mmCIF file of C-alpha atoms in Angstrom:
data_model
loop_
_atom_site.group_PDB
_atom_site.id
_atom_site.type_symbol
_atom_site.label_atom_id
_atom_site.label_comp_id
_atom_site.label_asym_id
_atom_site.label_seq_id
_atom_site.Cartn_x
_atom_site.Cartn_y
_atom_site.Cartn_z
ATOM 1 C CA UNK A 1 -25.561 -20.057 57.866
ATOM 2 C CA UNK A 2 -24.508 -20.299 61.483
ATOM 3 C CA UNK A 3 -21.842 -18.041 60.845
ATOM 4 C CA UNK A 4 -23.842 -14.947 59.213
ATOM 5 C CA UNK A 5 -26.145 -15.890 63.026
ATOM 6 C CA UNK A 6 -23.140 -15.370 64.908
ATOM 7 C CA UNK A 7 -22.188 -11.781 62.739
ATOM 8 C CA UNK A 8 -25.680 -10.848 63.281
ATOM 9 C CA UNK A 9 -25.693 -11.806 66.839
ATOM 10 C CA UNK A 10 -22.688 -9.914 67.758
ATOM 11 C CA UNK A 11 -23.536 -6.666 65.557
ATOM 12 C CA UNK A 12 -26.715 -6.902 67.556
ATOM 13 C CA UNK A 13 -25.006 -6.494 70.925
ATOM 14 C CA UNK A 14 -22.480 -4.580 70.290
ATOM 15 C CA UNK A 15 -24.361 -1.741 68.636
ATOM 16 C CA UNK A 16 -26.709 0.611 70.654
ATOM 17 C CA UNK A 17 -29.479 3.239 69.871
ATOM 18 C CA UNK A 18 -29.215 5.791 66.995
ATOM 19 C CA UNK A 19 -28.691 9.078 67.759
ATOM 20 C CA UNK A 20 -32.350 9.384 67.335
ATOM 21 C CA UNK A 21 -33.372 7.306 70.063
ATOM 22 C CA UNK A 22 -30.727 8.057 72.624
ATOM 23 C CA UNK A 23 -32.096 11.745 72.361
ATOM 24 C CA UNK A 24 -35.759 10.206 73.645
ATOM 25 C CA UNK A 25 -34.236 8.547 76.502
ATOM 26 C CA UNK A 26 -32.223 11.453 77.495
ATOM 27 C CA UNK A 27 -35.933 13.559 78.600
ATOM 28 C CA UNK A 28 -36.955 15.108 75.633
ATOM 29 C CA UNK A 29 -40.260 13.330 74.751
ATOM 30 C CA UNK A 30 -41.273 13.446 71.162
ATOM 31 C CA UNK A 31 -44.972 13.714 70.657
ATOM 32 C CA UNK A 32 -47.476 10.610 69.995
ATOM 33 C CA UNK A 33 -47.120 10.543 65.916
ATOM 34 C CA UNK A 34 -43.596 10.698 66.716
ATOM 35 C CA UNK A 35 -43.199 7.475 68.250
ATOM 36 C CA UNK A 36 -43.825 3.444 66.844
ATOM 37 C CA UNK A 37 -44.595 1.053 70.074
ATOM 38 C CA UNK A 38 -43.382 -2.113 69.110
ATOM 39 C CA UNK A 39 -45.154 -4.921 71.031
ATOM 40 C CA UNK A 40 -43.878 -8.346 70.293
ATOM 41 C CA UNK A 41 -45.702 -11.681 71.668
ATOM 42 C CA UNK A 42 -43.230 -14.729 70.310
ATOM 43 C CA UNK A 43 -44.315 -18.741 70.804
ATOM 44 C CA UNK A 44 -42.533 -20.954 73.142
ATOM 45 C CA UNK A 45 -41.302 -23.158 70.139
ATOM 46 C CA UNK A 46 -40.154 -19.879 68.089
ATOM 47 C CA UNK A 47 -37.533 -20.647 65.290
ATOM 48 C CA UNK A 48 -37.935 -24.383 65.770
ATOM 49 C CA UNK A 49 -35.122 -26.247 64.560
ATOM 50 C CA UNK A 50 -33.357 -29.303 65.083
ATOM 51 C CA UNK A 51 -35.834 -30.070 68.258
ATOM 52 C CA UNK A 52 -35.038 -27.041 70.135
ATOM 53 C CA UNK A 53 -36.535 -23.397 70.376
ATOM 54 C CA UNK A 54 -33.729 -20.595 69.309
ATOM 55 C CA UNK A 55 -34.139 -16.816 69.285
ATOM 56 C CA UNK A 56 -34.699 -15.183 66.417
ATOM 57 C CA UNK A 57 -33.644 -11.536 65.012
ATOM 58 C CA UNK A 58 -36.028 -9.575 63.996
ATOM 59 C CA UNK A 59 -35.039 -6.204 61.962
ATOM 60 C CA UNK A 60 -37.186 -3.654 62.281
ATOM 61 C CA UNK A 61 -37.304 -1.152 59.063
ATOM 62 C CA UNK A 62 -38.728 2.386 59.168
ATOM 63 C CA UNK A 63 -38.922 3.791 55.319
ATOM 64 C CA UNK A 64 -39.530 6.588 53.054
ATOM 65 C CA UNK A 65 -40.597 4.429 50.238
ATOM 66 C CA UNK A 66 -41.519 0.654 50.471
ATOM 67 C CA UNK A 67 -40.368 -0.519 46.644
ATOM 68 C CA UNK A 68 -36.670 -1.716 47.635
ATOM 69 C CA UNK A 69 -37.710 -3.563 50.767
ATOM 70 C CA UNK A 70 -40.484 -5.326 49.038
ATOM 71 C CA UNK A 71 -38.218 -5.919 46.071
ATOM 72 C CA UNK A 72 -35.471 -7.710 48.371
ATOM 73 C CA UNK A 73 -39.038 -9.833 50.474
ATOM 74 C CA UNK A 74 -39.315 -10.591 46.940
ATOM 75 C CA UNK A 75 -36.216 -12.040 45.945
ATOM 76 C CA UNK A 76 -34.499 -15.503 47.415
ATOM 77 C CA UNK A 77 -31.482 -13.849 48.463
ATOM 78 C CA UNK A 78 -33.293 -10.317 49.181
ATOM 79 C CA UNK A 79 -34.349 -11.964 52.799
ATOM 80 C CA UNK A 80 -30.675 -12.297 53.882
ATOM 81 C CA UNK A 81 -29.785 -9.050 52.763
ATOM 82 C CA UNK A 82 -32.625 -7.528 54.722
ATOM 83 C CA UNK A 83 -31.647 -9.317 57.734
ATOM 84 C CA UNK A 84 -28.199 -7.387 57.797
ATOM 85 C CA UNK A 85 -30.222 -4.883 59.258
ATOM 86 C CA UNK A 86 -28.582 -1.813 57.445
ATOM 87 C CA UNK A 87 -29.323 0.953 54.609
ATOM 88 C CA UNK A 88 -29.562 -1.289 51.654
ATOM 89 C CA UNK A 89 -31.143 1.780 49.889
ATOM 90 C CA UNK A 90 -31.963 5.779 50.122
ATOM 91 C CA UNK A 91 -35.458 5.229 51.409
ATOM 92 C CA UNK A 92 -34.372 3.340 54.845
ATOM 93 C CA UNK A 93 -34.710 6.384 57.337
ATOM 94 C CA UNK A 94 -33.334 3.623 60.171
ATOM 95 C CA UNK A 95 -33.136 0.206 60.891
ATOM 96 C CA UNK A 96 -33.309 -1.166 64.236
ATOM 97 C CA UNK A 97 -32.185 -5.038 65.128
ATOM 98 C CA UNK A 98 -33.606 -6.837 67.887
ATOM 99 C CA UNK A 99 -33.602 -10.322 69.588
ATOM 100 C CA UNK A 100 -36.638 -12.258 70.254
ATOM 101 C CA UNK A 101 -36.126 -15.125 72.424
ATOM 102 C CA UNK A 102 -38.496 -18.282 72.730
ATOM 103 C CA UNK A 103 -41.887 -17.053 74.668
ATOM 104 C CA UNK A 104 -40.873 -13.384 75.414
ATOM 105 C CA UNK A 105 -43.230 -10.978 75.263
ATOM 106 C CA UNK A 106 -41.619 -7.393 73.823
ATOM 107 C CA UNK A 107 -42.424 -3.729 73.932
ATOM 108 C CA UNK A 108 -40.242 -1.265 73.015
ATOM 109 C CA UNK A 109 -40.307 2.340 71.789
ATOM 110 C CA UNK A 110 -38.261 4.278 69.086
ATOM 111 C CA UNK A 111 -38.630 7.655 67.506
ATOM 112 C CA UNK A 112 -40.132 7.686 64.362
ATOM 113 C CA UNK A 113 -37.858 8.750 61.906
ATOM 114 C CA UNK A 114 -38.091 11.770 59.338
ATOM 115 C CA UNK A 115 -39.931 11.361 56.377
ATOM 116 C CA UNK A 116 -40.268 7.195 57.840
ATOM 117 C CA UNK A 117 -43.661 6.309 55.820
ATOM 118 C CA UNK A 118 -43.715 3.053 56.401
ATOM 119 C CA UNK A 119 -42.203 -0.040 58.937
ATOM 120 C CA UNK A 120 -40.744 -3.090 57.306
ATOM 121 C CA UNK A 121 -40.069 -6.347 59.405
ATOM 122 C CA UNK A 122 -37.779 -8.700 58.433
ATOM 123 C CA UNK A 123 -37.141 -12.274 60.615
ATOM 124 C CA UNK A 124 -34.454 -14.770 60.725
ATOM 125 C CA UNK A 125 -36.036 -18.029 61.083
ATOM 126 C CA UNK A 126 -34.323 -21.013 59.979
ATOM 127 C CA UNK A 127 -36.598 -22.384 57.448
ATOM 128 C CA UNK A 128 -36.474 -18.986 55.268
ATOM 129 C CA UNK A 129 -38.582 -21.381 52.882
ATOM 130 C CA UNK A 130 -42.037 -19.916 51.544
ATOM 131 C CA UNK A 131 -42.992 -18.787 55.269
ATOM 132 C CA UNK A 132 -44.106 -15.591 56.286
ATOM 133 C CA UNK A 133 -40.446 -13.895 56.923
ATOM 134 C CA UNK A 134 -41.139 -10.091 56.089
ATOM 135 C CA UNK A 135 -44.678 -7.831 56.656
ATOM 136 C CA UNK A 136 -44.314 -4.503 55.294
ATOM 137 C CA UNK A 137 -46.722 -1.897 56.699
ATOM 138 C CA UNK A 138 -48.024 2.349 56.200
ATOM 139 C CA UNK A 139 -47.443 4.240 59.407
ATOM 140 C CA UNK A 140 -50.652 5.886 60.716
ATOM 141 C CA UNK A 141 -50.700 9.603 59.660
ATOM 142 C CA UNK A 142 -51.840 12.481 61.481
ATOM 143 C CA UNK A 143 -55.771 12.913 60.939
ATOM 144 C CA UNK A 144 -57.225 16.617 61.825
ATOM 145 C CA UNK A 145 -55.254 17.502 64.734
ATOM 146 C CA UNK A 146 -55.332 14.528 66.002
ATOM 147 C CA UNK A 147 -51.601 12.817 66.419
ATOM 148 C CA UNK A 148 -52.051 8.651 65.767
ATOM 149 C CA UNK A 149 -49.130 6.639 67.909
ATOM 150 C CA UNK A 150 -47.550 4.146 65.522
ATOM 151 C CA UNK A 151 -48.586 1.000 67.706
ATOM 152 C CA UNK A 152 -47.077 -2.466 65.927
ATOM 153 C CA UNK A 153 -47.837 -5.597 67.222
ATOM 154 C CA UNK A 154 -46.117 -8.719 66.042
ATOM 155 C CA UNK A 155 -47.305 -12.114 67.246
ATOM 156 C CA UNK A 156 -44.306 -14.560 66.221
ATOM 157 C CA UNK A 157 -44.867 -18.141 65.465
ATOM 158 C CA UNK A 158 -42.898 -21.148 65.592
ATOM 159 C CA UNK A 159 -42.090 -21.143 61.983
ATOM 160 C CA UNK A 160 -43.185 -18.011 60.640
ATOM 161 C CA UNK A 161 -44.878 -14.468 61.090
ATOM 162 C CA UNK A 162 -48.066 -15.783 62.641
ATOM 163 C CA UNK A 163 -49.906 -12.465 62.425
ATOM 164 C CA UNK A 164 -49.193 -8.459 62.257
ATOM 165 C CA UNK A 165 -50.759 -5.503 62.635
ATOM 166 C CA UNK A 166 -49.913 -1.535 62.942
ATOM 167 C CA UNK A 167 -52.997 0.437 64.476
#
């Protein structure tokens, strides 16, 4: 287990942005349905184990199509999969990793992909157990003219996905 941490942990560093999101932060600014804000609030005692707080990885899913990710929340060894943080199917339009460390409070912004219907989370606590590990979500559509902004907040517990919410 510690080892597939350490993997994750250095794929998480050592890979940037997609193409995608590097084109945002080089000035073009996609419009407000074309954007999830990702606001994370994580407890002090997050991923509790062993009398100490760790950080925890949290892979963030956009998706054309949410029957393989809620196959693989599903499934005992799905969870692990998910937490590789890749295409594990043709309906992942991108997958973003990030690290949440003990009482940090996130935001972050990435361009919503093409065709991306819907956000899947997947966490890495310790205890992958019967707690709340994965939330699967429907982006907001566009209603008249009116462009909704993807906004995603996650409130992280100590031992599992406490609450989550897309409005």
């Amino acid at each position: 287990m510690n080892r597939i941490v350490l993997v994750i942990f250095a794929v998480a560093f050592l890979s940037g942005c997609s193409p995608k999101m590097r084109s945002a932060q080089s000035g073009a600014r996609p419009s407000p349905s074309e954007v999830i804000h990702l606001k994370v609030q994580a407890d002090p005692q997050l991923n509790r184990y062993d009398k100490a707080s760790h950080a925890l990885l949290l892979c963030l899913y956009q998706l054309k199509d949410p029957d393989g990710f809620r196959q693989l929340a599903q499934d005992k060894d799905g969870v692990p999969k998910l937490l590789e943080c890749g295409r594990f199917d043709a309906s992942v339009v991108n997958a973003r990793l990030i690290v949440v460390q003990p009482g940090q409070n996130l935001s972050q912004t990435c361009d919503k992909g093409e065709d991306a219907r819907y956000v899947g989370l997947a966490t890495g606590y310790y205890g992958l157990g019967k707690m709340k590990v994965t939330e699967l979500f429907a982006l907001p559509t566009r209603v008249a003219d009116e462009a909704l902004p993807g906004l995603l907040h996650v409130d992280l517990g100590a031992q599992e996905i406490r609450n989550a919410r897309v409005e």
